[in-house]
Short mmCIF file of C-alpha atoms in Angstrom, two decimals:
data_model
loop_
_atom_site.label_atom_id
_atom_site.label_comp_id
_atom_site.label_asym_id
_atom_site.label_seq_id
_atom_site.Cartn_x
_atom_site.Cartn_y
_atom_site.Cartn_z
CA MET A 1 -22.94 -19.22 20.10
CA CYS A 2 -23.25 -15.44 19.92
CA ASP A 3 -26.26 -15.28 22.24
CA ALA A 4 -23.99 -16.20 25.12
CA VAL A 5 -21.69 -13.25 24.46
CA PRO A 6 -22.46 -9.73 25.75
CA ARG A 7 -23.30 -7.29 23.00
CA LYS A 8 -21.21 -4.39 24.30
CA LEU A 9 -17.83 -4.11 25.89
CA SER A 10 -19.41 -1.91 28.54
CA ASP A 11 -21.55 -4.89 29.60
CA MET A 12 -18.44 -6.98 30.26
CA GLY A 13 -17.31 -5.21 33.43
CA ASP A 14 -14.00 -6.52 34.74
CA ILE A 15 -13.96 -9.55 32.46
CA THR A 16 -10.59 -11.27 32.08
CA VAL A 17 -9.08 -13.48 29.42
CA PRO A 18 -9.89 -16.73 31.32
CA GLU A 19 -13.51 -15.61 31.66
CA LEU A 20 -13.65 -14.88 27.95
CA GLU A 21 -12.38 -18.38 27.30
CA LYS A 22 -15.29 -19.71 29.35
CA ILE A 23 -17.70 -17.57 27.35
CA ASN A 24 -16.33 -19.08 24.16
CA LYS A 25 -16.29 -22.60 25.60
CA ASN A 26 -19.21 -23.62 23.46
CA THR A 27 -17.02 -23.09 20.39
CA GLU A 28 -14.12 -25.18 21.64
CA ASN A 29 -15.85 -28.46 20.87
CA GLU A 30 -16.60 -27.58 17.24
CA LYS A 31 -13.70 -29.72 16.04
CA GLU A 32 -15.47 -32.78 17.43
CA GLN A 33 -18.24 -32.23 14.90
CA CYS A 34 -15.82 -33.14 12.12
CA ASP A 35 -16.14 -36.73 10.89
CA THR A 36 -12.39 -37.18 10.41
CA LYS A 37 -9.16 -35.54 11.46
CA ASP A 38 -8.46 -34.45 7.89
CA GLU A 39 -11.83 -32.70 7.74
CA CYS A 40 -10.93 -30.75 10.89
CA VAL A 41 -7.62 -29.69 9.38
CA SER A 42 -9.43 -28.52 6.26
CA THR A 43 -11.99 -26.55 8.27
CA ASP A 44 -9.59 -24.98 10.78
CA GLN A 45 -6.59 -24.28 8.56
CA ARG A 46 -7.25 -24.36 4.84
CA SER A 47 -10.63 -22.59 4.79
CA PRO A 48 -9.48 -19.51 6.76
CA PHE A 49 -6.47 -19.13 4.47
CA ARG A 50 -8.67 -19.33 1.38
CA ARG A 51 -11.10 -16.79 2.80
CA GLN A 52 -8.33 -14.39 3.73
CA ALA A 53 -6.79 -14.85 0.28
CA ILE A 54 -10.08 -14.21 -1.56
CA ILE A 55 -10.86 -10.99 0.33
CA SER A 56 -7.25 -9.84 0.01
CA PHE A 57 -7.57 -10.50 -3.73
CA GLY A 58 -10.55 -8.15 -3.81
CA VAL A 59 -8.39 -5.40 -2.32
CA PHE A 60 -5.63 -6.45 -4.75
CA MET A 61 -7.95 -5.68 -7.65
CA LEU A 62 -8.48 -2.19 -6.26
CA THR A 63 -4.71 -1.71 -6.16
CA LEU A 64 -4.59 -2.61 -9.86
CA GLY A 65 -6.76 0.45 -10.44
CA ALA A 66 -4.40 2.50 -8.27
CA GLY A 67 -1.43 1.26 -10.29
CA GLY A 68 -3.26 2.17 -13.48
CA THR A 69 -3.71 5.68 -12.11
CA SER A 70 0.05 6.01 -11.64
CA GLY A 71 0.94 4.46 -14.97
CA ILE A 72 -1.61 5.79 -17.44
CA SER A 73 0.02 9.25 -17.57
CA ALA A 74 3.11 7.75 -19.23
CA ILE A 75 0.82 6.78 -22.13
CA LEU A 76 -1.72 9.58 -21.95
CA ILE A 77 0.76 12.48 -22.06
CA PRO A 78 2.68 11.37 -25.20
CA GLN A 79 -0.57 10.57 -27.04
CA LEU A 80 -2.05 13.97 -26.16
CA ALA A 81 1.15 15.82 -27.05
CA HIS A 82 1.63 14.11 -30.41
CA ALA A 83 -1.95 13.49 -31.54
CA LYS A 84 -2.37 14.35 -35.21
CA GLY A 85 -5.40 16.35 -36.28
CA LYS A 86 -6.32 17.07 -32.66
CA LYS A 87 -6.20 20.20 -30.55
CA ASN A 88 -2.69 20.90 -29.29
CA PHE A 89 -2.39 21.36 -25.53
CA SER A 90 0.30 23.42 -23.83
CA VAL A 91 3.18 21.65 -22.15
CA GLU A 92 2.19 23.12 -18.78
CA LEU A 93 -1.41 21.92 -19.13
CA VAL A 94 -0.35 18.45 -20.19
CA SER A 95 2.05 18.24 -17.23
CA TRP A 96 -0.93 18.63 -14.90
CA VAL A 97 -2.32 15.38 -16.29
CA ALA A 98 0.45 13.60 -14.37
CA ALA A 99 0.50 15.88 -11.34
CA ILE A 100 -3.20 16.35 -10.56
CA SER A 101 -3.75 12.74 -9.50
CA SER A 102 -0.87 12.97 -7.04
CA LEU A 103 -2.34 16.22 -5.69
CA ALA A 104 -5.68 14.46 -5.17
CA LEU A 105 -3.94 11.78 -3.11
CA PHE A 106 -3.78 14.23 -0.20
CA PHE A 107 -7.56 14.63 -0.07
CA GLY A 108 -8.07 10.89 -0.45
CA ASN A 109 -5.87 10.28 2.58
CA LEU A 110 -7.91 12.75 4.63
CA MET A 111 -11.12 10.96 3.65
CA ALA A 112 -9.74 7.49 4.31
CA GLY A 113 -9.05 7.87 8.02
CA LEU A 114 -12.47 9.40 8.70
CA LEU A 115 -14.49 6.97 6.60
CA MET A 116 -12.76 3.77 7.71
CA ASP A 117 -13.33 4.68 11.36
CA ARG A 118 -16.90 5.90 10.95
CA LEU A 119 -18.27 3.54 8.30
CA GLY A 120 -16.00 0.54 8.73
CA ARG A 121 -13.42 -1.04 6.46
CA ARG A 122 -15.86 -2.98 4.25
CA LEU A 123 -18.32 -0.19 3.44
CA SER A 124 -15.44 2.21 2.82
CA THR A 125 -13.95 -0.15 0.22
CA LEU A 126 -17.32 -0.50 -1.53
CA LEU A 127 -17.72 3.29 -1.76
CA LEU A 128 -14.14 3.48 -2.98
CA ALA A 129 -14.72 0.93 -5.73
CA ALA A 130 -17.80 2.77 -7.03
CA THR A 131 -15.99 6.12 -7.04
CA PHE A 132 -12.96 4.58 -8.73
CA VAL A 133 -15.03 3.17 -11.57
CA SER A 134 -16.73 6.54 -12.13
CA GLY A 135 -13.34 8.27 -12.44
CA TRP A 136 -12.14 5.86 -15.11
CA LEU A 137 -15.43 6.24 -17.00
CA ILE A 138 -15.05 10.03 -17.05
CA ILE A 139 -11.54 9.73 -18.51
CA GLY A 140 -12.59 7.11 -21.04
CA PHE A 141 -15.53 9.15 -22.34
CA SER A 142 -13.86 12.58 -22.16
CA TYR A 143 -13.39 12.76 -25.96
CA ASP A 144 -10.17 14.82 -25.68
CA LYS A 145 -11.84 17.44 -23.48
CA MET A 146 -9.01 18.40 -21.15
CA TYR A 147 -11.24 19.53 -18.29
CA LEU A 148 -12.93 16.10 -18.23
CA ILE A 149 -9.57 14.34 -18.35
CA LEU A 150 -8.38 16.40 -15.38
CA ILE A 151 -11.61 15.74 -13.45
CA GLY A 152 -11.30 12.02 -14.08
CA ARG A 153 -7.63 12.05 -13.13
CA PHE A 154 -8.46 13.92 -9.92
CA ILE A 155 -11.13 11.35 -8.99
CA THR A 156 -8.88 8.37 -9.68
CA GLY A 157 -6.07 10.06 -7.75
CA LEU A 158 -8.49 10.69 -4.89
CA CYS A 159 -9.32 6.99 -4.85
CA GLN A 160 -5.66 6.06 -4.98
CA GLY A 161 -5.06 8.17 -1.88
CA TRP A 162 -8.21 6.77 -0.27
CA LEU A 163 -6.99 3.23 -0.83
CA GLY A 164 -3.49 3.99 0.52
CA PRO A 165 -4.33 3.62 4.24
CA LEU A 166 -7.57 1.67 3.81
CA GLY A 167 -6.24 -1.33 1.88
CA PRO A 168 -3.34 -2.25 4.20
CA VAL A 169 -5.46 -1.66 7.32
CA TYR A 170 -8.29 -3.90 6.08
CA VAL A 171 -5.97 -6.68 4.91
CA GLY A 172 -3.78 -6.40 8.01
CA GLU A 173 -6.76 -6.77 10.35
CA ILE A 174 -8.27 -9.83 8.67
CA SER A 175 -4.99 -11.72 8.11
CA SER A 176 -3.28 -14.26 10.34
CA PRO A 177 0.23 -13.23 11.46
CA ALA A 178 1.76 -16.04 9.40
CA TYR A 179 0.19 -14.78 6.15
CA ARG A 180 -0.09 -11.05 6.82
CA GLY A 181 3.26 -10.22 5.22
CA LEU A 182 2.38 -12.15 2.06
CA PHE A 183 -1.04 -10.53 1.62
CA LEU A 184 0.23 -7.02 2.36
CA ALA A 185 3.16 -7.42 -0.03
CA ALA A 186 0.67 -8.51 -2.69
CA LEU A 187 -0.89 -5.03 -2.50
CA SER A 188 2.40 -3.48 -3.61
CA LEU A 189 2.60 -6.10 -6.34
CA GLY A 190 -0.89 -4.99 -7.40
CA ILE A 191 0.36 -1.43 -7.90
CA ALA A 192 3.17 -2.71 -10.15
CA VAL A 193 0.84 -4.98 -12.12
CA GLY A 194 -1.60 -2.09 -12.54
CA VAL A 195 1.18 0.13 -13.89
CA PHE A 196 2.23 -2.60 -16.32
CA MET A 197 -1.33 -3.25 -17.50
CA SER A 198 -2.01 0.45 -18.12
CA HIS A 199 1.24 0.72 -20.09
CA LEU A 200 0.42 -2.44 -22.02
CA PHE A 201 -3.08 -1.23 -22.87
CA GLY A 202 -1.77 2.20 -23.89
CA THR A 203 1.03 0.82 -26.06
CA PHE A 204 -1.44 -0.90 -28.39
CA LEU A 205 -4.72 0.99 -27.79
CA HIS A 206 -5.95 4.56 -27.69
CA TRP A 207 -5.70 6.08 -24.22
CA SER A 208 -9.49 6.35 -23.88
CA LEU A 209 -10.01 2.61 -24.39
CA ALA A 210 -7.06 1.86 -22.11
CA SER A 211 -8.73 3.95 -19.39
CA LEU A 212 -12.01 2.07 -19.72
CA LEU A 213 -10.18 -1.25 -19.40
CA CYS A 214 -8.49 0.01 -16.22
CA GLY A 215 -11.96 0.69 -14.81
CA PHE A 216 -12.73 -3.04 -14.79
CA PHE A 217 -10.18 -3.64 -12.02
CA PRO A 218 -11.98 -1.74 -9.22
CA LEU A 219 -15.34 -2.98 -10.54
CA PHE A 220 -14.30 -6.61 -10.10
CA GLY A 221 -12.71 -5.85 -6.73
CA GLY A 222 -15.90 -4.20 -5.49
CA ILE A 223 -17.95 -7.26 -6.47
CA ILE A 224 -15.68 -9.54 -4.42
CA LEU A 225 -15.67 -7.24 -1.38
CA TYR A 226 -19.46 -6.95 -1.43
CA TYR A 227 -19.56 -10.47 0.02
CA ALA A 228 -16.81 -9.88 2.61
CA PRO A 229 -17.50 -9.64 6.36
CA GLU A 230 -16.45 -6.51 8.21
CA SER A 231 -13.07 -6.35 9.96
CA PRO A 232 -13.35 -8.01 13.40
CA SER A 233 -11.04 -5.40 14.95
CA TRP A 234 -13.29 -2.55 13.81
CA LEU A 235 -16.41 -4.38 15.03
CA ALA A 236 -14.82 -4.89 18.44
CA SER A 237 -13.85 -1.22 18.64
CA LYS A 238 -17.52 -0.33 18.04
CA ASN A 239 -18.78 -2.70 20.80
CA ARG A 240 -20.37 -5.06 18.25
CA ILE A 241 -18.97 -8.16 19.93
CA ASP A 242 -21.45 -10.68 18.47
CA GLU A 243 -20.52 -9.68 14.93
CA CYS A 244 -16.85 -9.44 15.88
CA ILE A 245 -16.71 -13.08 16.98
CA MET A 246 -18.56 -14.33 13.90
CA SER A 247 -16.34 -12.26 11.59
CA TYR A 248 -13.17 -13.36 13.38
CA GLN A 249 -14.09 -17.04 13.13
CA TRP A 250 -15.01 -16.63 9.45
CA TYR A 251 -11.62 -15.14 8.67
CA ARG A 252 -9.38 -16.94 11.13
CA GLY A 253 -11.08 -20.22 12.05
CA ASN A 254 -11.70 -21.86 15.44
CA SER A 255 -8.23 -23.02 16.46
CA VAL A 256 -7.11 -22.54 20.05
CA ALA A 257 -4.42 -20.05 18.99
CA MET A 258 -6.93 -17.98 17.04
CA LYS A 259 -9.43 -17.93 19.91
CA THR A 260 -6.67 -16.93 22.32
CA GLU A 261 -5.74 -13.97 20.11
CA LEU A 262 -9.41 -12.98 19.86
CA ASP A 263 -9.81 -13.16 23.64
CA LYS A 264 -6.74 -11.00 24.18
CA MET A 265 -7.96 -8.43 21.66
CA ILE A 266 -11.39 -8.16 23.32
CA ALA A 267 -9.87 -8.05 26.81
CA ASP A 268 -7.48 -5.31 25.73
CA LEU A 269 -10.34 -3.24 24.28
CA THR A 270 -12.29 -3.80 27.50
CA SER A 271 -9.44 -2.34 29.51
CA LYS A 272 -9.15 0.62 27.17
CA GLN A 273 -12.86 1.42 27.39
CA LYS A 274 -12.53 2.00 31.12
CA THR A 275 -10.41 5.05 30.30
CA GLN A 276 -12.24 5.99 27.12
CA GLY A 277 -13.50 9.22 28.64
CA LYS A 278 -9.91 10.33 29.23
CA LEU A 279 -8.74 9.41 25.76
CA LYS A 280 -11.47 10.85 23.57
CA THR A 281 -9.53 13.69 22.03
CA LEU A 282 -6.87 13.47 19.38
CA ALA A 283 -4.60 15.55 21.63
CA ALA A 284 -4.66 12.75 24.20
CA ASN A 285 -4.12 10.02 21.59
CA ILE A 286 -1.04 11.62 20.07
CA LYS A 287 0.64 11.59 23.47
CA LYS A 288 0.49 7.79 23.55
CA PRO A 289 3.75 6.13 22.46
CA GLU A 290 1.82 3.49 20.52
CA PHE A 291 0.64 6.36 18.30
CA TYR A 292 3.46 8.87 17.93
CA LYS A 293 6.30 6.33 17.62
CA PRO A 294 4.84 4.39 14.67
CA LEU A 295 3.61 7.68 13.19
CA GLY A 296 7.15 9.05 13.08
CA ILE A 297 8.54 5.83 11.65
CA MET A 298 5.87 5.38 8.98
CA THR A 299 5.85 9.04 7.92
CA THR A 300 9.60 8.97 7.39
CA PHE A 301 9.47 5.58 5.65
CA PHE A 302 6.81 6.77 3.21
CA VAL A 303 8.73 9.96 2.38
CA ILE A 304 11.89 7.91 1.78
CA THR A 305 9.96 5.73 -0.65
CA GLN A 306 8.91 8.76 -2.67
CA LEU A 307 12.36 10.37 -2.59
CA CYS A 308 13.93 7.27 -4.11
CA GLY A 309 12.05 8.14 -7.31
CA VAL A 310 9.91 5.06 -7.88
CA ASN A 311 6.81 7.05 -8.83
CA VAL A 312 8.73 9.48 -11.02
CA ILE A 313 9.66 6.50 -13.18
CA CYS A 314 6.02 5.36 -13.32
CA ALA A 315 4.83 8.83 -14.39
CA TYR A 316 7.54 9.65 -16.94
CA THR A 317 8.69 6.20 -18.03
CA THR A 318 8.67 6.86 -21.77
CA ASP A 319 10.74 10.05 -21.63
CA MET A 320 13.18 8.56 -19.11
CA MET A 321 13.73 5.48 -21.26
CA LYS A 322 14.43 7.71 -24.28
CA GLU A 323 17.08 9.54 -22.25
CA LEU A 324 18.74 6.31 -21.14
CA ILE A 325 18.68 4.73 -24.61
CA GLY A 326 19.49 7.91 -26.53
CA ARG A 327 17.23 10.63 -27.87
CA GLY A 328 17.97 9.68 -31.47
CA SER A 329 16.74 6.12 -31.08
CA ASN A 330 13.46 4.79 -32.44
CA SER A 331 10.56 5.52 -30.05
CA SER A 332 9.48 1.88 -30.25
CA TYR A 333 12.64 0.99 -28.33
CA ALA A 334 11.55 3.28 -25.51
CA TYR A 335 8.14 1.59 -25.32
CA ALA A 336 9.78 -1.85 -25.33
CA ALA A 337 12.13 -0.75 -22.55
CA MET A 338 9.17 0.64 -20.60
CA LEU A 339 7.28 -2.66 -20.74
CA SER A 340 10.45 -4.57 -19.84
CA ILE A 341 10.96 -2.36 -16.78
CA ASP A 342 7.32 -2.89 -15.81
CA LEU A 343 7.67 -6.66 -16.05
CA LEU A 344 10.87 -6.55 -14.02
CA ARG A 345 9.06 -4.50 -11.36
CA CYS A 346 6.28 -7.10 -11.17
CA VAL A 347 8.73 -10.00 -10.91
CA SER A 348 10.70 -8.20 -8.20
CA LEU A 349 7.59 -7.50 -6.15
CA ALA A 350 6.43 -11.09 -6.56
CA ALA A 351 9.83 -12.20 -5.26
CA ALA A 352 9.42 -9.77 -2.35
CA CYS A 353 6.09 -11.40 -1.49
CA MET A 354 7.81 -14.77 -1.26
CA MET A 355 10.80 -13.42 0.66
CA LEU A 356 8.56 -11.82 3.28
CA ARG A 357 7.36 -15.32 4.22
CA LYS A 358 10.94 -16.23 5.16
CA SER A 359 12.72 -12.98 5.93
CA GLY A 360 11.84 -10.13 8.26
CA ARG A 361 10.72 -6.64 7.28
CA ARG A 362 13.73 -4.93 8.86
CA PRO A 363 16.60 -6.73 7.02
CA MET A 364 14.77 -6.40 3.71
CA ALA A 365 14.31 -2.66 4.24
CA ILE A 366 17.98 -2.10 5.09
CA PHE A 367 19.26 -4.28 2.23
CA SER A 368 16.95 -2.62 -0.28
CA GLY A 369 17.72 0.91 0.92
CA VAL A 370 21.49 0.47 0.70
CA PHE A 371 21.52 -1.02 -2.80
CA THR A 372 18.85 1.37 -4.09
CA SER A 373 21.10 4.25 -3.03
CA LEU A 374 24.16 2.69 -4.66
CA SER A 375 22.35 1.98 -7.95
CA LEU A 376 21.03 5.56 -8.21
CA ILE A 377 24.44 7.06 -7.41
CA ALA A 378 26.12 4.76 -9.95
CA LEU A 379 23.57 5.69 -12.63
CA ALA A 380 24.07 9.39 -11.84
CA LEU A 381 27.85 9.00 -12.14
CA TYR A 382 27.60 7.21 -15.49
CA LEU A 383 25.26 9.83 -16.96
CA TYR A 384 27.48 12.64 -15.63
CA LEU A 385 30.59 11.13 -17.22
CA HIS A 386 28.73 10.93 -20.53
CA SER A 387 27.37 14.49 -20.35
CA SER A 388 30.82 15.87 -19.43
CA GLY A 389 32.44 14.13 -22.40
CA VAL A 390 34.55 11.62 -20.47
CA ILE A 391 32.46 8.83 -22.01
CA HIS A 392 31.74 9.64 -25.65
CA ASP A 393 29.34 6.87 -26.66
CA LYS A 394 26.44 6.15 -24.33
CA SER A 395 25.82 2.43 -23.96
CA PRO A 396 22.13 1.63 -23.45
CA PHE A 397 23.18 -1.71 -21.99
CA ILE A 398 24.97 0.02 -19.10
CA SER A 399 22.35 2.71 -18.47
CA LEU A 400 19.41 0.32 -18.76
CA GLY A 401 21.31 -2.30 -16.76
CA LEU A 402 21.78 0.13 -13.88
CA MET A 403 18.12 1.13 -14.13
CA ALA A 404 17.09 -2.54 -14.10
CA PHE A 405 19.21 -3.17 -11.01
CA TYR A 406 17.60 -0.14 -9.34
CA ILE A 407 14.11 -1.45 -10.16
CA ILE A 408 14.94 -4.87 -8.69
CA VAL A 409 16.46 -3.75 -5.39
CA SER A 410 13.98 -0.92 -4.75
CA ASN A 411 11.02 -3.24 -5.21
CA LEU A 412 12.48 -5.91 -2.96
CA GLY A 413 11.99 -3.72 0.09
CA ILE A 414 11.95 0.04 0.24
CA SER A 415 9.07 0.44 -2.20
CA PRO A 416 6.52 -2.15 -0.92
CA LEU A 417 7.37 -2.36 2.79
CA PRO A 418 5.77 0.88 4.07
CA TRP A 419 2.46 -0.22 2.56
CA ASN A 420 2.85 -3.53 4.37
CA MET A 421 3.71 -2.05 7.73
CA VAL A 422 1.18 0.80 7.87
CA GLY A 423 -1.51 -1.82 8.49
CA GLU A 424 0.52 -3.39 11.30
CA LEU A 425 2.11 -0.69 13.44
CA PHE A 426 -0.83 1.39 14.68
CA ALA A 427 -3.18 0.45 17.53
CA VAL A 428 -6.82 -0.26 16.63
CA GLU A 429 -8.24 2.94 18.13
CA THR A 430 -5.73 5.18 16.29
CA LYS A 431 -5.23 3.11 13.14
CA GLY A 432 -7.47 5.27 10.96
CA VAL A 433 -5.87 8.54 12.04
CA GLY A 434 -2.32 7.20 12.11
CA SER A 435 -2.42 5.46 8.75
CA GLY A 436 -4.26 8.43 7.23
CA ILE A 437 -1.61 10.92 8.37
CA SER A 438 1.23 8.62 7.28
CA VAL A 439 -0.14 8.07 3.80
CA MET A 440 -1.12 11.75 3.58
CA MET A 441 2.56 12.64 3.98
CA THR A 442 3.53 10.27 1.19
CA SER A 443 0.87 11.91 -0.99
CA ILE A 444 2.44 15.31 -0.41
CA ALA A 445 5.87 13.87 -1.20
CA PHE A 446 4.39 12.04 -4.23
CA PHE A 447 3.00 15.29 -5.64
CA ALA A 448 6.24 17.15 -4.93
CA VAL A 449 8.55 14.67 -6.67
CA VAL A 450 6.26 14.10 -9.67
CA LYS A 451 5.62 17.82 -10.23
CA THR A 452 9.25 18.87 -9.77
CA ALA A 453 10.86 16.02 -11.74
CA PRO A 454 10.58 17.69 -15.21
CA SER A 455 12.10 20.94 -13.92
CA MET A 456 14.86 19.00 -12.12
CA PHE A 457 15.68 17.15 -15.34
CA LEU A 458 16.04 20.52 -17.11
CA SER A 459 17.92 22.39 -14.37
CA ILE A 460 20.36 19.82 -12.93
CA GLY A 461 20.05 17.12 -15.57
CA HIS A 462 19.09 13.49 -15.24
CA HIS A 463 22.38 12.73 -13.51
CA GLY A 464 21.80 15.41 -10.87
CA THR A 465 18.25 14.21 -10.29
CA TYR A 466 19.34 10.60 -9.78
CA LEU A 467 22.11 11.75 -7.43
CA PHE A 468 19.59 13.67 -5.32
CA TYR A 469 17.32 10.62 -5.12
CA GLY A 470 20.24 8.35 -4.23
CA LEU A 471 21.56 10.54 -1.41
CA SER A 472 18.04 11.03 -0.03
CA THR A 473 17.52 7.27 0.03
CA LEU A 474 20.84 6.74 1.79
CA CYS A 475 19.94 9.20 4.56
CA GLY A 476 16.55 7.54 4.96
CA THR A 477 18.10 4.09 5.18
CA ILE A 478 20.30 5.23 8.06
CA PHE A 479 17.16 6.36 9.89
CA LEU A 480 15.47 2.99 9.28
CA TYR A 481 18.52 1.14 10.60
CA PHE A 482 18.15 2.79 13.99
CA CYS A 483 14.35 3.08 14.26
CA LEU A 484 12.51 0.37 12.29
CA PRO A 485 11.28 -2.58 14.42
CA GLU A 486 10.70 -6.15 13.23
CA THR A 487 7.04 -7.20 12.97
CA LYS A 488 7.29 -10.57 11.23
CA GLU A 489 4.84 -13.11 12.71
CA LYS A 490 3.86 -10.78 15.55
CA THR A 491 0.25 -10.24 16.52
CA LEU A 492 -1.16 -6.73 16.29
CA LEU A 493 -1.39 -6.66 20.08
CA GLN A 494 2.30 -7.57 20.45
CA ILE A 495 3.28 -4.79 18.05
CA GLU A 496 1.13 -2.29 19.92
CA GLU A 497 2.64 -3.25 23.28
CA TYR A 498 6.15 -3.00 21.86
CA PHE A 499 5.59 0.69 21.22
CA ARG A 500 3.76 1.14 24.53
CA TYR A 501 6.32 -0.54 26.80
CA GLY A 502 9.50 -0.84 24.75
CA LYS A 503 11.54 -4.00 24.29
CA LYS A 504 10.29 -6.59 26.79
CA LYS A 505 9.49 -4.04 29.47
CA ASN A 506 6.47 -4.24 31.74
CA SER A 507 4.58 -6.61 29.46
CA LYS A 508 4.65 -10.32 28.92
CA GLU A 509 3.11 -9.85 25.49
CA VAL A 510 6.03 -7.95 23.99
CA ASP A 511 8.29 -10.14 21.86
CA ILE A 512 9.70 -8.06 19.05
#
């Protein structure tokens, strides 16, 4: 089949979509090779879904390691601070255990865009998995040496930032439009499950053993992805058309709809290569609306996600639960509340995965943003009334109930959705740069909120901190209401042309 296809886009001249369909004509009769109709359905529908699900699960395992990176500090810091018979570390030094991984996110984002464009999505994930495992091993075998702990935390944070743009881009490019939302939402679920697993390990085990167990997640993910084909979109962008067609059919099957989408993708890249000499520089690319429009939307969306405080809770869960329950309470209650919050986060994200199959991205983002803002403002008001003496006895049922409501509504939309959409909104030729810059901005915001949270708790109190997060989320939600497009069940080409031409202007492909 592939011998009949030109090996480079430059060899294809003025080829059109109908001509591409003729080139692929020898694949159109493959269904006739099936012995029965049921066999054809199995080959053309069920097998591609299973393949997409398996490879997405490999990326999911990497996100478990990323979630462990976010969550392990909530266990590591208390154990280091209260270890008996061990060297006592300063509060400032211990605080860097939480912050250094978020600082490393920035450098991971810079690497991700370059590596995924130069080396491809598959090889980048394999390098990521190996580096991730090494970081967890360094932490696990640090033997209370703070410099080794910080090095290991920096490496795992680097990998977390590396995975940020890479995971959604890879999964988004291999997934069918009907399943893309589900698979991308599963990546956010993986973060939550990773946080829960790291907290669960650390509640019952020493932090060093918990770290080693977290290292098994990226190891298993790397083994799965070793057998994965490269992204067909990346192969097409590198003129490797033979491999692109084989990869596309492996992931997406041989149905007429799938072949039509493949033909359109190749034809679109053919047209773009005619002007490649004019669009080589980044300065030219950033002038294209299909780059700067999604960049502005995704950068703002990611910053909103950080300013709503979701990662502050992951990093300082134990201390925050003690504040909500009451400082005089038994510490075991705080750990139980932490695990309960983690489970609630996982359930909420699992529900979000299911809802994305039925509901659009835009209504979920608006709904989640509004109620996340309200829950944070309500929690801030309750804590303020208690601190000012209006409410004398703090009820953990009210404070934890408001926190639980916040966890539910934030994880139904505003927390997972930017990670879903960063793999959808950018055009193929700018996806690495665009997703890298977007996630780089969230890394900067991540570091800022995690590093400043302890000082904010001391200076303006927990109630003031929650109020700041709530008002920031409300402002961000207003922006999303006016700017966020709907991408549910749209092809990547349709999304690209929406930003290029606007709503149903100058293009028959636009339908957003």
